[in-house]
Amino acid sequence: MVLFKRNQRAQRRVVPGTTQSAPVVRYYRPETKQQRPILHAKEKTDSAQPSSLARGMRLLSKWGGIVVVAGLLIANTGITSVGLQSSMSEVPYRPAEIYKRELQSILNSSIWYKNKLTLSSTKFEKEIHARFPEISNASAVIPLAGRRLQIQLQFAEPLLRLLATGNQQAVISSDGRIVALDSAEKINASFRDLPSMSIPNITISEGQQILTSEEVGLFKLLVSEMDGTSKARPRLESIEFDVQKREIKARFESFSMYAKLTPEREARAQVGALVASLKSFEEQGTQVPEYIDVRVDGRVFVK
């Protein structure tokens, strides 16, 4: 029985030698990186990389610029000297050369003062006050550009000349401190116009606080009011201050009399009473007494 399949193709029998081979079409396939010769890759790499000399010059120029910039920054932050700004001619405590030399010595005393980043202005100013008690205010200004530290100094106003032992004298400032201590000849050479003061049994040293604020207020008022502009305001010449008794004897130029005052009472009331008494003696034409005592409120005692 013969079965026929509809979709089954008839199979042909191939006779060897009777068929012709079809033409073969070949396509070009580019070489991959793995297939390329190693020699070609090396030649291409060598041709793309710069020489060692060129690379060295490039690194040198790059790091050389960084080194130059860093050097300039370091040089600009360094401090080598000090510049002094002050009115040296107004208060001649010491020659200007001494101040400049000592300020430079303070700068050289610590490596931390040599750099703007580590310099402490507050600490530097404290050292200035420790060396120079006559300086009332010191300001260290760190410059943005340049290597010189600018120092601005203000000097304490001198008030009195203190007579000390051993032919020495001192200068008392307007804040009651000893701001200068030297021989009588040197102090008188610069401060002879100041009224003198004597305090029995006292030992003094430079920078010492010798007067209280109340005492300073009284002496400053005496100096300013008794300035020699009239007979009622004779110029203050000297002060004798007995600290134990709290008694002050003020003596004046061209007057044999003296005034008794005390720091225990209000200063303006005492000085005002003294001026009024001298003016009254002048207007009445009476002789000035031996002394005028204004230590009691509302009363004036004369002898």
Coordinates of C-alpha atoms in Angstrom, one line a residue:
M1 CA 0.0 0.0 0.0
V2 CA 1.5 3.3 -1.0
L3 CA 1.0 6.3 1.2
F4 CA 1.4 9.8 -0.2
K5 CA 2.3 12.8 2.0
R6 CA 1.1 16.1 0.8
N7 CA 3.7 18.3 2.3
Q8 CA 6.7 16.1 2.1
R9 CA 9.2 17.2 -0.5
A10 CA 10.5 14.7 -2.9
Q11 CA 14.1 13.9 -2.1
R12 CA 16.4 13.9 -4.9
R13 CA 19.3 11.6 -5.1
V14 CA 22.6 13.3 -5.6
V15 CA 24.9 11.6 -7.9
P16 CA 28.5 12.3 -7.1
G17 CA 30.3 14.3 -9.8
T18 CA 27.2 15.5 -11.5
T19 CA 26.6 18.7 -9.3
Q20 CA 28.3 22.1 -9.7
S21 CA 29.4 24.1 -6.7
A22 CA 27.9 27.5 -6.2
P23 CA 30.1 30.5 -6.2
V24 CA 31.4 31.6 -2.8
V25 CA 31.1 35.3 -1.7
R26 CA 33.7 36.4 0.8
Y27 CA 33.3 39.6 2.9
Y28 CA 36.1 41.7 4.5
R29 CA 36.1 41.7 8.3
P30 CA 38.3 44.4 10.0
E31 CA 40.8 43.2 12.4
T32 CA 40.0 43.6 16.1
K33 CA 42.4 45.0 18.7
Q34 CA 43.1 41.6 19.9
Q35 CA 44.0 40.5 16.4
R36 CA 46.3 43.4 15.7
P37 CA 50.0 42.7 16.0
I38 CA 51.6 43.8 19.3
L39 CA 54.3 45.6 17.3
H40 CA 51.7 48.0 15.8
A41 CA 50.2 48.9 19.2
K42 CA 53.6 49.7 20.6
E43 CA 54.6 51.8 17.7
K44 CA 51.4 53.8 18.0
T45 CA 51.9 54.3 21.8
D46 CA 55.4 55.4 21.4
S47 CA 54.5 57.9 18.8
A48 CA 51.7 59.4 21.0
Q49 CA 53.8 59.8 24.3
P50 CA 56.1 62.8 24.7
S51 CA 59.8 62.3 25.3
S52 CA 61.1 62.2 28.9
L53 CA 62.8 65.6 28.4
A54 CA 59.5 67.2 27.4
R55 CA 57.7 65.6 30.4
G56 CA 60.5 66.8 32.7
M57 CA 60.2 70.4 31.4
R58 CA 56.5 70.3 31.8
L59 CA 56.7 69.1 35.4
L60 CA 59.4 71.6 36.2
S61 CA 57.4 74.6 34.9
K62 CA 54.3 73.4 36.8
W63 CA 56.0 72.8 40.1
G64 CA 58.3 75.8 39.7
G65 CA 55.3 78.1 39.5
I66 CA 53.8 76.6 42.6
V67 CA 57.1 77.0 44.5
V68 CA 57.5 80.6 43.4
V69 CA 53.9 81.5 44.5
A70 CA 54.4 79.6 47.8
G71 CA 57.7 81.5 48.4
L72 CA 56.1 84.8 47.8
L73 CA 53.3 84.0 50.2
I74 CA 55.8 82.9 52.9
A75 CA 57.9 86.0 52.3
N76 CA 54.9 88.3 52.6
T77 CA 53.8 86.8 55.9
G78 CA 57.2 87.3 57.5
I79 CA 58.0 90.4 59.7
T80 CA 61.5 91.6 59.9
S81 CA 61.4 95.1 61.5
V82 CA 59.2 97.6 63.3
G83 CA 58.1 101.1 62.4
L84 CA 57.4 103.7 65.1
Q85 CA 54.6 106.2 64.9
S86 CA 54.3 108.6 67.8
S87 CA 54.5 112.3 68.8
M88 CA 58.0 111.9 70.3
S89 CA 58.7 115.7 70.5
E90 CA 55.7 116.3 72.8
V91 CA 56.7 114.1 75.8
P92 CA 60.5 113.6 75.8
Y93 CA 60.8 110.7 78.3
R94 CA 63.5 108.9 76.2
P95 CA 65.2 109.4 72.9
A96 CA 63.4 107.9 69.9
E97 CA 66.3 105.6 69.2
I98 CA 65.8 103.8 72.5
Y99 CA 62.2 103.1 71.7
K100 CA 63.0 101.8 68.3
R101 CA 65.9 99.6 69.6
E102 CA 63.7 98.1 72.4
L103 CA 60.8 97.5 70.1
Q104 CA 63.0 95.6 67.7
S105 CA 64.4 93.6 70.6
I106 CA 60.9 92.6 71.6
L107 CA 60.2 91.5 68.0
N108 CA 63.4 89.4 67.9
S109 CA 62.7 87.8 71.3
S110 CA 60.2 85.3 70.0
I111 CA 60.0 83.4 66.7
W112 CA 56.2 83.7 66.9
Y113 CA 56.4 87.5 66.5
K114 CA 58.2 87.0 63.2
N115 CA 55.2 85.8 61.3
K116 CA 51.8 87.6 60.7
L117 CA 49.9 84.4 61.2
T118 CA 51.3 83.7 64.6
L119 CA 51.9 87.2 65.9
S120 CA 49.7 88.1 68.9
S121 CA 49.2 91.9 69.0
T122 CA 47.8 91.8 72.5
K123 CA 50.9 89.9 73.9
F124 CA 53.2 92.2 72.0
E125 CA 51.5 95.3 73.4
K126 CA 51.8 93.9 77.0
E127 CA 55.5 93.5 76.6
I128 CA 55.7 97.2 75.4
H129 CA 53.9 98.3 78.5
A130 CA 56.2 96.2 80.7
R131 CA 59.3 97.8 79.3
F132 CA 58.0 101.4 79.0
P133 CA 55.6 102.4 81.9
E134 CA 55.4 105.9 80.5
I135 CA 53.4 104.5 77.5
S136 CA 49.7 104.9 78.2
N137 CA 48.6 103.1 75.0
A138 CA 50.4 100.9 72.5
S139 CA 48.9 99.5 69.3
A140 CA 50.7 96.9 67.1
V141 CA 49.3 97.1 63.6
I142 CA 50.0 94.1 61.4
P143 CA 50.4 95.2 57.7
L144 CA 48.6 93.4 54.9
A145 CA 51.5 94.1 52.6
G146 CA 55.1 94.6 53.6
R147 CA 57.2 93.1 56.4
R148 CA 57.3 96.0 58.9
L149 CA 55.2 95.9 62.0
Q150 CA 53.8 99.4 62.7
I151 CA 53.8 100.4 66.3
Q152 CA 51.7 103.4 67.5
L153 CA 52.6 104.8 70.9
Q154 CA 50.8 107.3 73.1
F155 CA 52.5 108.7 76.2
A156 CA 51.1 109.4 79.6
E157 CA 50.8 113.0 80.5
P158 CA 53.4 114.0 83.2
L159 CA 51.9 115.6 86.3
L160 CA 54.5 116.0 89.1
R161 CA 58.1 115.6 89.8
L162 CA 58.7 113.4 92.9
L163 CA 61.8 114.1 95.0
A164 CA 63.4 110.8 95.9
T165 CA 66.4 109.8 98.0
G166 CA 70.0 109.7 96.7
N167 CA 69.7 112.7 94.4
Q168 CA 67.1 111.0 92.3
Q169 CA 63.8 112.2 91.0
A170 CA 60.8 110.6 89.4
V171 CA 58.0 111.6 87.1
I172 CA 54.4 110.9 88.2
S173 CA 52.0 110.6 85.3
S174 CA 48.4 111.8 85.2
D175 CA 47.2 108.3 86.2
G176 CA 49.4 108.2 89.4
R177 CA 52.2 106.0 88.2
I178 CA 56.0 106.4 88.3
V179 CA 56.8 106.6 84.6
A180 CA 60.4 107.8 84.9
L181 CA 63.1 107.4 87.5
D182 CA 66.6 108.9 87.0
S183 CA 69.1 111.4 88.5
A184 CA 67.8 114.8 89.5
E185 CA 69.9 116.4 86.7
K186 CA 68.3 114.3 83.9
I187 CA 64.7 114.7 85.2
N188 CA 65.1 118.4 85.7
A189 CA 66.5 118.8 82.2
S190 CA 63.2 117.7 80.7
F191 CA 60.6 118.2 83.4
R192 CA 61.8 121.2 85.4
D193 CA 58.5 123.0 84.8
L194 CA 56.5 120.4 86.7
P195 CA 55.6 121.1 90.3
S196 CA 57.6 119.1 92.7
M197 CA 56.3 116.7 95.3
S198 CA 57.8 115.2 98.4
I199 CA 56.4 112.1 100.3
P200 CA 58.2 111.2 103.5
N201 CA 59.5 107.6 104.1
I202 CA 58.6 106.2 100.7
T203 CA 60.4 103.7 98.5
I204 CA 59.6 104.0 94.8
S205 CA 60.3 102.0 91.6
E206 CA 59.6 102.6 87.9
G207 CA 56.1 101.6 87.0
Q208 CA 54.8 101.7 90.6
Q209 CA 51.3 103.0 91.2
I210 CA 51.9 105.7 93.9
L211 CA 48.7 107.8 93.9
T212 CA 45.1 106.9 94.1
S213 CA 42.4 108.2 91.7
E214 CA 41.2 110.6 94.4
E215 CA 44.7 112.0 95.0
V216 CA 45.3 112.3 91.3
G217 CA 42.1 114.2 90.8
L218 CA 43.0 116.7 93.5
F219 CA 46.5 117.3 92.2
K220 CA 45.4 117.7 88.6
L221 CA 42.8 120.3 89.7
L222 CA 45.5 122.1 91.7
V223 CA 47.8 122.2 88.7
S224 CA 45.2 123.4 86.3
E225 CA 43.6 126.0 88.5
M226 CA 46.7 127.4 90.1
D227 CA 48.5 128.2 86.8
G228 CA 49.9 131.7 87.6
T229 CA 47.4 133.6 85.4
S230 CA 46.5 136.0 88.3
K231 CA 47.2 136.8 91.9
A232 CA 44.2 134.8 92.9
R233 CA 45.7 131.9 91.0
P234 CA 49.4 131.8 91.8
R235 CA 51.4 129.1 90.1
L236 CA 51.7 125.8 92.0
E237 CA 55.3 125.3 92.9
S238 CA 55.5 122.3 95.3
I239 CA 53.4 119.8 97.3
E240 CA 54.3 118.2 100.6
F241 CA 52.1 115.1 101.1
D242 CA 51.9 113.4 104.5
V243 CA 50.2 110.1 103.6
Q244 CA 49.8 109.1 107.3
K245 CA 48.0 112.3 108.3
R246 CA 46.3 112.6 104.9
E247 CA 47.5 116.2 104.8
I248 CA 48.7 118.2 101.8
K249 CA 50.6 121.4 101.9
A250 CA 50.6 123.3 98.6
R251 CA 53.1 126.1 98.1
F252 CA 53.1 128.7 95.3
E253 CA 55.5 130.9 93.4
S254 CA 56.0 134.4 94.8
F255 CA 53.9 133.6 97.9
S256 CA 55.3 132.8 101.3
M257 CA 52.0 131.3 102.4
Y258 CA 50.8 127.7 101.8
A259 CA 47.4 126.0 101.6
K260 CA 46.3 123.0 103.5
L261 CA 44.2 120.4 101.7
T262 CA 43.2 116.7 102.1
P263 CA 42.3 113.9 99.6
E264 CA 39.5 112.9 102.0
R265 CA 37.3 115.8 100.8
E266 CA 35.9 116.7 97.4
A267 CA 38.6 118.3 95.4
R268 CA 36.6 121.0 93.6
A269 CA 35.2 122.4 96.8
Q270 CA 38.6 122.8 98.4
V271 CA 40.3 124.3 95.4
G272 CA 37.3 126.6 94.8
A273 CA 37.5 127.8 98.4
L274 CA 41.2 128.5 98.1
V275 CA 40.8 130.6 94.9
A276 CA 37.9 132.5 96.5
S277 CA 40.0 133.3 99.6
L278 CA 43.0 134.6 97.6
K279 CA 40.7 136.7 95.4
S280 CA 39.1 138.2 98.6
F281 CA 42.5 139.1 100.0
E282 CA 43.4 140.7 96.7
E283 CA 40.2 142.8 96.5
Q284 CA 40.4 144.0 100.1
G285 CA 44.1 144.7 99.8
T286 CA 44.9 142.8 103.0
Q287 CA 48.1 140.8 103.6
V288 CA 48.0 137.1 102.7
P289 CA 48.2 135.0 105.9
E290 CA 50.7 132.3 106.7
Y291 CA 48.4 129.5 105.5
I292 CA 44.9 128.9 104.3
D293 CA 43.2 125.7 105.5
V294 CA 40.3 124.5 103.3
R295 CA 39.9 121.0 104.7
V296 CA 36.6 121.6 106.4
D297 CA 33.4 121.8 104.5
G298 CA 31.9 125.3 104.3
R299 CA 34.7 126.9 106.3
V300 CA 38.2 128.4 105.7
F301 CA 40.7 128.8 108.4
V302 CA 43.6 131.3 108.1
K303 CA 46.6 132.1 110.2

